[in-house]
Amino acid sequence: MPARTWLLPPQKPVSVRDDVLTAAAAGLIALVPVVDLFVPANVHLAHALVLPVALTAFFVGPRRATVTGGLAVLALVAAGAERMTLTSENVLLQLGSLLVLSVLLVVASCMLDRRRHELAGLRRVSEAVLRPLPRRAGPVSIASAYRAAEVGTPVGGDLYAVARTADSTRLLIGDVRGKGLASIGDTELVLGAFRAAAHRQSPLPELVASLEGSVRWGLNEPGDAHAAERFVTAAVIEIPDDEPYVHVVSCGHLPPLLFHEDTVTPLDAEEPAPPLGLGALADGGYTPTTFPFTPGDRLLMYTDGVTEARDGSGGFYPLLERAAAWTGHLPDSLVEAVTSDLRAHAAGLDDDMAVVAVRRDEPRDAGVPEGLAVAG
C-alpha cells in the first residue's frame, strides 16, 4: 500500500513575525463587524475580510490561514446576525464567496509553503555539494561567482573546488554535460572525487587520472542508455607555494586567462586531454602545461555559460576582448566586472555559469598557509 501523502507541508517553526502578522489579521477581522455597525445598510464590508486571510496565507502559512479564514466567516455571520440579514440572498452570497476564496487561499498557501520547503531542502543539499570557496588558500587569494540555469536551483552542472596540499594549491573548474537539476548528481560525483584525492601529494597527472577513473565508473551506470553521452569538461590547476609557475591539465575545458601586468593571455594546454569520462579516447597519460605565474598575477577560470552567452543579435560574449580592460583588477573586482558586464551583454542567461579568479599574492600579503583545507 503506498504511503499517504498529506496536503499540508511540514510545519515550520513559529516566528515573532508570524505572531505579529496573525495578530494583525485577527484585529482586521474583529474590526469589520464593528465598523459595519456604523456604515449605511447598503455598504458591504464582506470583501475586506478576504485581506487578512490572504495576509496569513502568503506570509505566515496554511495552518494559520485556515484559522483566519474560519474567523473571517464567523465575523461575516456575526455582522449579518447583528443586522438581522443573515438569511438574505446577498449575505448568503457573500458567505459562499468568502468561504470559497478562503479555501482557495489556503490551498495556494499549502502549495507555496511546500515549494519553500522543497527549495530550502534543495539549497541545503546544494550547499553541501558546491561548498563556498575560501577567500584564501595558501598564498593565493580567491573570488568566485556561480549561477545555475534553472530558476530557484542553487547548483547546476558547472562546478569548482579548491584544495590544499602541504606545498601547493589545487583548483578544479568543470562543466557537466547538461544543466540545472538533472546534472546535480554528476556534479556531486566529480566534486567528491576531487575532494577525496586532491589533498594528497600525488603528482597532478595522477590526480587527473584518478578523477577520470572515478568519473568514468560513476557516469557509466549499468542500464543507462545515455552513458556514452555523459562527460565532464574540466581544467585542473596546481599553483606551487614556492615556485612562480602554474601547472594546467585541460580535459576539454576552456583555457584560463592569465592577467600579467597589462596583458591577458589564454593558457592553452599543449597536450589537451578528452573530457573526464571519455578517457578511453586518450592515447596517453595526462601532461601538465607549465606557465609563469608570478606574485601579482591573476588567473580567470570560467565555463562556457560565460563565453556562449548571446546578446540580442545572437553574438557570443567576447570575454577575451573585454578582459583587456580589467588588467588592474583584484579577484573580487575581476569577478564582479565579468558578471556585471555579462548581464549587460546577454539577452538572457540560459546556461549554468561559473567564474573563479585567483591571485598569487605578494609574499608580504600571503600570510600563513591554510594547511589542508578543501572547499568547493
PDB file of C-alpha atoms in Angstrom, residues 59-242:
ATOM      1  CA  PHE A  59       3.140  35.490   4.636  1.00  0.00           C
ATOM      2  CA  VAL A  60       2.523  33.079   7.534  1.00  0.00           C
ATOM      3  CA  GLY A  61       1.351  29.651   6.389  1.00  0.00           C
ATOM      4  CA  PRO A  62      -1.623  27.403   5.612  1.00  0.00           C
ATOM      5  CA  ARG A  63      -2.437  26.390   9.184  1.00  0.00           C
ATOM      6  CA  ARG A  64      -2.946  29.911  10.435  1.00  0.00           C
ATOM      7  CA  ALA A  65      -4.602  30.861   7.153  1.00  0.00           C
ATOM      8  CA  THR A  66      -7.178  28.134   7.831  1.00  0.00           C
ATOM      9  CA  VAL A  67      -7.876  29.573  11.285  1.00  0.00           C
ATOM     10  CA  THR A  68      -8.009  33.108   9.894  1.00  0.00           C
ATOM     11  CA  GLY A  69     -10.433  32.027   7.180  1.00  0.00           C
ATOM     12  CA  GLY A  70     -12.693  30.444   9.781  1.00  0.00           C
ATOM     13  CA  LEU A  71     -12.631  33.620  11.878  1.00  0.00           C
ATOM     14  CA  ALA A  72     -13.440  35.702   8.809  1.00  0.00           C
ATOM     15  CA  VAL A  73     -16.511  33.564   8.063  1.00  0.00           C
ATOM     16  CA  LEU A  74     -17.631  33.847  11.699  1.00  0.00           C
ATOM     17  CA  ALA A  75     -17.159  37.624  11.572  1.00  0.00           C
ATOM     18  CA  LEU A  76     -19.365  37.842   8.494  1.00  0.00           C
ATOM     19  CA  VAL A  77     -22.006  35.678  10.196  1.00  0.00           C
ATOM     20  CA  ALA A  78     -21.856  37.964  13.248  1.00  0.00           C
ATOM     21  CA  ALA A  79     -22.249  41.064  11.095  1.00  0.00           C
ATOM     22  CA  GLY A  80     -25.243  39.538   9.290  1.00  0.00           C
ATOM     23  CA  ALA A  81     -26.865  38.491  12.550  1.00  0.00           C
ATOM     24  CA  GLU A  82     -26.374  41.969  14.002  1.00  0.00           C
ATOM     25  CA  ARG A  83     -28.224  43.485  11.065  1.00  0.00           C
ATOM     26  CA  MET A  84     -30.750  40.642  11.008  1.00  0.00           C
ATOM     27  CA  THR A  85     -29.904  39.965   7.360  1.00  0.00           C
ATOM     28  CA  LEU A  86     -28.135  36.651   7.827  1.00  0.00           C
ATOM     29  CA  THR A  87     -30.606  34.731   5.666  1.00  0.00           C
ATOM     30  CA  SER A  88     -30.787  37.333   2.936  1.00  0.00           C
ATOM     31  CA  GLU A  89     -29.667  36.355  -0.534  1.00  0.00           C
ATOM     32  CA  ASN A  90     -26.922  38.994  -0.523  1.00  0.00           C
ATOM     33  CA  VAL A  91     -25.343  37.856   2.764  1.00  0.00           C
ATOM     34  CA  LEU A  92     -25.562  34.185   1.808  1.00  0.00           C
ATOM     35  CA  LEU A  93     -23.800  35.004  -1.472  1.00  0.00           C
ATOM     36  CA  GLN A  94     -21.101  36.888   0.443  1.00  0.00           C
ATOM     37  CA  LEU A  95     -20.680  33.955   2.825  1.00  0.00           C
ATOM     38  CA  GLY A  96     -20.325  31.497  -0.042  1.00  0.00           C
ATOM     39  CA  SER A  97     -17.836  33.724  -1.843  1.00  0.00           C
ATOM     40  CA  LEU A  98     -15.741  34.265   1.299  1.00  0.00           C
ATOM     41  CA  LEU A  99     -15.724  30.546   2.055  1.00  0.00           C
ATOM     42  CA  VAL A 100     -14.615  29.637  -1.477  1.00  0.00           C
ATOM     43  CA  LEU A 101     -11.918  32.331  -1.537  1.00  0.00           C
ATOM     44  CA  SER A 102     -10.637  31.254   1.878  1.00  0.00           C
ATOM     45  CA  VAL A 103     -10.351  27.636   0.743  1.00  0.00           C
ATOM     46  CA  LEU A 104      -8.515  28.689  -2.427  1.00  0.00           C
ATOM     47  CA  LEU A 105      -6.134  30.871  -0.430  1.00  0.00           C
ATOM     48  CA  VAL A 106      -5.377  28.017   1.974  1.00  0.00           C
ATOM     49  CA  VAL A 107      -4.689  25.661  -0.945  1.00  0.00           C
ATOM     50  CA  ALA A 108      -2.411  28.277  -2.538  1.00  0.00           C
ATOM     51  CA  SER A 109      -0.644  28.721   0.800  1.00  0.00           C
ATOM     52  CA  CYS A 110      -0.101  24.947   1.025  1.00  0.00           C
ATOM     53  CA  MET A 111       1.471  24.881  -2.418  1.00  0.00           C
ATOM     54  CA  LEU A 112       3.634  27.918  -1.668  1.00  0.00           C
ATOM     55  CA  ASP A 113       4.767  26.537   1.682  1.00  0.00           C
ATOM     56  CA  ARG A 114       5.622  23.177   0.156  1.00  0.00           C
ATOM     57  CA  ARG A 115       7.616  24.884  -2.573  1.00  0.00           C
ATOM     58  CA  ARG A 116       9.505  26.907   0.024  1.00  0.00           C
ATOM     59  CA  HIS A 117      10.201  23.742   1.981  1.00  0.00           C
ATOM     60  CA  GLU A 118      11.494  21.948  -1.123  1.00  0.00           C
ATOM     61  CA  LEU A 119      13.710  24.884  -2.095  1.00  0.00           C
ATOM     62  CA  ALA A 120      15.116  25.100   1.423  1.00  0.00           C
ATOM     63  CA  GLY A 121      15.971  21.400   1.320  1.00  0.00           C
ATOM     64  CA  LEU A 122      17.468  21.727  -2.141  1.00  0.00           C
ATOM     65  CA  ARG A 123      19.514  24.710  -1.003  1.00  0.00           C
ATOM     66  CA  ARG A 124      20.931  22.720   1.912  1.00  0.00           C
ATOM     67  CA  VAL A 125      21.830  19.842  -0.400  1.00  0.00           C
ATOM     68  CA  SER A 126      23.317  22.237  -2.951  1.00  0.00           C
ATOM     69  CA  GLU A 127      25.480  23.942  -0.348  1.00  0.00           C
ATOM     70  CA  ALA A 128      26.804  20.549   0.685  1.00  0.00           C
ATOM     71  CA  VAL A 129      27.598  19.698  -2.947  1.00  0.00           C
ATOM     72  CA  LEU A 130      29.131  23.002  -4.060  1.00  0.00           C
ATOM     73  CA  ARG A 131      30.789  24.453  -0.996  1.00  0.00           C
ATOM     74  CA  PRO A 132      31.749  28.136  -0.941  1.00  0.00           C
ATOM     75  CA  LEU A 133      35.374  28.662  -1.899  1.00  0.00           C
ATOM     76  CA  PRO A 134      37.728  30.046   0.750  1.00  0.00           C
ATOM     77  CA  ARG A 135      38.875  33.636   0.434  1.00  0.00           C
ATOM     78  CA  ARG A 136      42.460  32.414   0.549  1.00  0.00           C
ATOM     79  CA  ALA A 137      44.279  29.125   0.143  1.00  0.00           C
ATOM     80  CA  GLY A 138      47.965  29.358   0.968  1.00  0.00           C
ATOM     81  CA  PRO A 139      49.483  32.313  -0.920  1.00  0.00           C
ATOM     82  CA  VAL A 140      46.503  32.539  -3.283  1.00  0.00           C
ATOM     83  CA  SER A 141      43.532  34.921  -2.977  1.00  0.00           C
ATOM     84  CA  ILE A 142      40.263  33.608  -4.426  1.00  0.00           C
ATOM     85  CA  ALA A 143      36.929  35.028  -5.572  1.00  0.00           C
ATOM     86  CA  SER A 144      34.098  33.254  -7.360  1.00  0.00           C
ATOM     87  CA  ALA A 145      30.597  33.599  -8.763  1.00  0.00           C
ATOM     88  CA  TYR A 146      28.036  30.948  -9.659  1.00  0.00           C
ATOM     89  CA  ARG A 147      24.664  30.916 -11.347  1.00  0.00           C
ATOM     90  CA  ALA A 148      22.523  27.879 -12.138  1.00  0.00           C
ATOM     91  CA  ALA A 149      20.410  27.973 -15.287  1.00  0.00           C
ATOM     92  CA  GLU A 150      17.276  26.648 -13.602  1.00  0.00           C
ATOM     93  CA  VAL A 151      15.465  29.318 -11.609  1.00  0.00           C
ATOM     94  CA  GLY A 152      15.381  28.557  -7.890  1.00  0.00           C
ATOM     95  CA  THR A 153      18.142  25.947  -8.166  1.00  0.00           C
ATOM     96  CA  PRO A 154      21.386  26.962  -6.429  1.00  0.00           C
ATOM     97  CA  VAL A 155      23.542  24.347  -8.194  1.00  0.00           C
ATOM     98  CA  GLY A 156      23.605  23.081 -11.759  1.00  0.00           C
ATOM     99  CA  GLY A 157      26.137  21.380 -13.999  1.00  0.00           C
ATOM    100  CA  ASP A 158      29.040  23.802 -13.559  1.00  0.00           C
ATOM    101  CA  LEU A 159      31.433  23.172 -10.695  1.00  0.00           C
ATOM    102  CA  TYR A 160      34.541  24.425  -8.969  1.00  0.00           C
ATOM    103  CA  ALA A 161      36.640  23.410  -5.987  1.00  0.00           C
ATOM    104  CA  VAL A 162      39.864  24.285  -4.194  1.00  0.00           C
ATOM    105  CA  ALA A 163      42.156  22.017  -2.183  1.00  0.00           C
ATOM    106  CA  ARG A 164      45.429  22.469  -0.332  1.00  0.00           C
ATOM    107  CA  THR A 165      48.353  20.091  -0.268  1.00  0.00           C
ATOM    108  CA  ALA A 166      51.314  20.650   2.023  1.00  0.00           C
ATOM    109  CA  ASP A 167      53.026  22.910  -0.521  1.00  0.00           C
ATOM    110  CA  SER A 168      50.540  23.875  -3.244  1.00  0.00           C
ATOM    111  CA  THR A 169      47.006  24.976  -4.044  1.00  0.00           C
ATOM    112  CA  ARG A 170      44.931  22.900  -6.445  1.00  0.00           C
ATOM    113  CA  LEU A 171      41.860  24.138  -8.269  1.00  0.00           C
ATOM    114  CA  LEU A 172      39.205  22.436 -10.343  1.00  0.00           C
ATOM    115  CA  ILE A 173      36.692  24.048 -12.658  1.00  0.00           C
ATOM    116  CA  GLY A 174      34.410  21.949 -14.796  1.00  0.00           C
ATOM    117  CA  ASP A 175      31.202  21.647 -16.738  1.00  0.00           C
ATOM    118  CA  VAL A 176      28.995  18.570 -16.624  1.00  0.00           C
ATOM    119  CA  ARG A 177      27.115  17.833 -19.829  1.00  0.00           C
ATOM    120  CA  GLY A 178      23.606  19.088 -19.178  1.00  0.00           C
ATOM    121  CA  LYS A 179      22.358  21.811 -16.880  1.00  0.00           C
ATOM    122  CA  GLY A 180      20.078  22.503 -13.957  1.00  0.00           C
ATOM    123  CA  LEU A 181      18.688  19.830 -11.639  1.00  0.00           C
ATOM    124  CA  ALA A 182      19.413  16.938 -13.994  1.00  0.00           C
ATOM    125  CA  SER A 183      23.176  17.476 -13.678  1.00  0.00           C
ATOM    126  CA  ILE A 184      23.490  17.841  -9.886  1.00  0.00           C
ATOM    127  CA  GLY A 185      24.244  14.144  -9.359  1.00  0.00           C
ATOM    128  CA  ASP A 186      27.136  14.220 -11.824  1.00  0.00           C
ATOM    129  CA  THR A 187      28.394  17.454 -10.257  1.00  0.00           C
ATOM    130  CA  GLU A 188      28.439  15.772  -6.844  1.00  0.00           C
ATOM    131  CA  LEU A 189      30.326  12.800  -8.282  1.00  0.00           C
ATOM    132  CA  VAL A 190      33.128  14.942  -9.737  1.00  0.00           C
ATOM    133  CA  LEU A 191      33.482  17.148  -6.674  1.00  0.00           C
ATOM    134  CA  GLY A 192      33.515  14.146  -4.356  1.00  0.00           C
ATOM    135  CA  ALA A 193      36.295  12.514  -6.368  1.00  0.00           C
ATOM    136  CA  PHE A 194      38.336  15.733  -6.320  1.00  0.00           C
ATOM    137  CA  ARG A 195      37.910  16.260  -2.584  1.00  0.00           C
ATOM    138  CA  ALA A 196      38.968  12.690  -1.881  1.00  0.00           C
ATOM    139  CA  ALA A 197      42.169  12.859  -3.927  1.00  0.00           C
ATOM    140  CA  ALA A 198      43.313  16.457  -4.409  1.00  0.00           C
ATOM    141  CA  HIS A 199      44.875  16.997  -0.966  1.00  0.00           C
ATOM    142  CA  ARG A 200      47.299  14.123  -1.452  1.00  0.00           C
ATOM    143  CA  GLN A 201      50.863  14.708  -2.572  1.00  0.00           C
ATOM    144  CA  SER A 202      50.444  12.679  -5.774  1.00  0.00           C
ATOM    145  CA  PRO A 203      51.567  14.463  -8.961  1.00  0.00           C
ATOM    146  CA  LEU A 204      48.969  16.376 -10.956  1.00  0.00           C
ATOM    147  CA  PRO A 205      48.731  13.762 -13.775  1.00  0.00           C
ATOM    148  CA  GLU A 206      47.928  11.082 -11.187  1.00  0.00           C
ATOM    149  CA  LEU A 207      45.230  13.285  -9.673  1.00  0.00           C
ATOM    150  CA  VAL A 208      43.590  13.782 -13.074  1.00  0.00           C
ATOM    151  CA  ALA A 209      43.849  10.065 -13.836  1.00  0.00           C
ATOM    152  CA  SER A 210      42.129   9.366 -10.518  1.00  0.00           C
ATOM    153  CA  LEU A 211      39.353  11.810 -11.428  1.00  0.00           C
ATOM    154  CA  GLU A 212      38.969  10.146 -14.814  1.00  0.00           C
ATOM    155  CA  GLY A 213      38.633   6.709 -13.237  1.00  0.00           C
ATOM    156  CA  SER A 214      36.085   7.875 -10.684  1.00  0.00           C
ATOM    157  CA  VAL A 215      34.037   9.801 -13.219  1.00  0.00           C
ATOM    158  CA  ARG A 216      34.052   7.024 -15.808  1.00  0.00           C
ATOM    159  CA  TRP A 217      32.967   4.497 -13.184  1.00  0.00           C
ATOM    160  CA  GLY A 218      30.301   6.795 -11.770  1.00  0.00           C
ATOM    161  CA  LEU A 219      28.807   8.058 -15.025  1.00  0.00           C
ATOM    162  CA  ASN A 220      28.645   4.752 -16.860  1.00  0.00           C
ATOM    163  CA  GLU A 221      25.962   3.094 -14.783  1.00  0.00           C
ATOM    164  CA  PRO A 222      24.618  -0.280 -15.943  1.00  0.00           C
ATOM    165  CA  GLY A 223      21.444   0.086 -17.950  1.00  0.00           C
ATOM    166  CA  ASP A 224      21.986   3.785 -18.656  1.00  0.00           C
ATOM    167  CA  ALA A 225      21.167   4.219 -22.347  1.00  0.00           C
ATOM    168  CA  HIS A 226      22.831   7.654 -22.359  1.00  0.00           C
ATOM    169  CA  ALA A 227      26.035   6.648 -20.567  1.00  0.00           C
ATOM    170  CA  ALA A 228      28.186   7.256 -23.650  1.00  0.00           C
ATOM    171  CA  GLU A 229      26.864  10.814 -23.864  1.00  0.00           C
ATOM    172  CA  ARG A 230      27.798  11.755 -20.295  1.00  0.00           C
ATOM    173  CA  PHE A 231      31.105  13.503 -19.682  1.00  0.00           C
ATOM    174  CA  VAL A 232      32.670  16.426 -17.844  1.00  0.00           C
ATOM    175  CA  THR A 233      34.982  19.051 -19.281  1.00  0.00           C
ATOM    176  CA  ALA A 234      37.468  20.171 -16.661  1.00  0.00           C
ATOM    177  CA  ALA A 235      40.626  22.135 -16.025  1.00  0.00           C
ATOM    178  CA  VAL A 236      42.774  21.018 -13.099  1.00  0.00           C
ATOM    179  CA  ILE A 237      45.301  23.589 -11.944  1.00  0.00           C
ATOM    180  CA  GLU A 238      48.140  23.493  -9.440  1.00  0.00           C
ATOM    181  CA  ILE A 239      49.878  26.569  -8.019  1.00  0.00           C
ATOM    182  CA  PRO A 240      53.047  25.704  -6.053  1.00  0.00           C
ATOM    183  CA  ASP A 241      53.657  27.860  -2.998  1.00  0.00           C
ATOM    184  CA  ASP A 242      57.357  28.475  -3.609  1.00  0.00           C
TER     185      ASP A 242
END
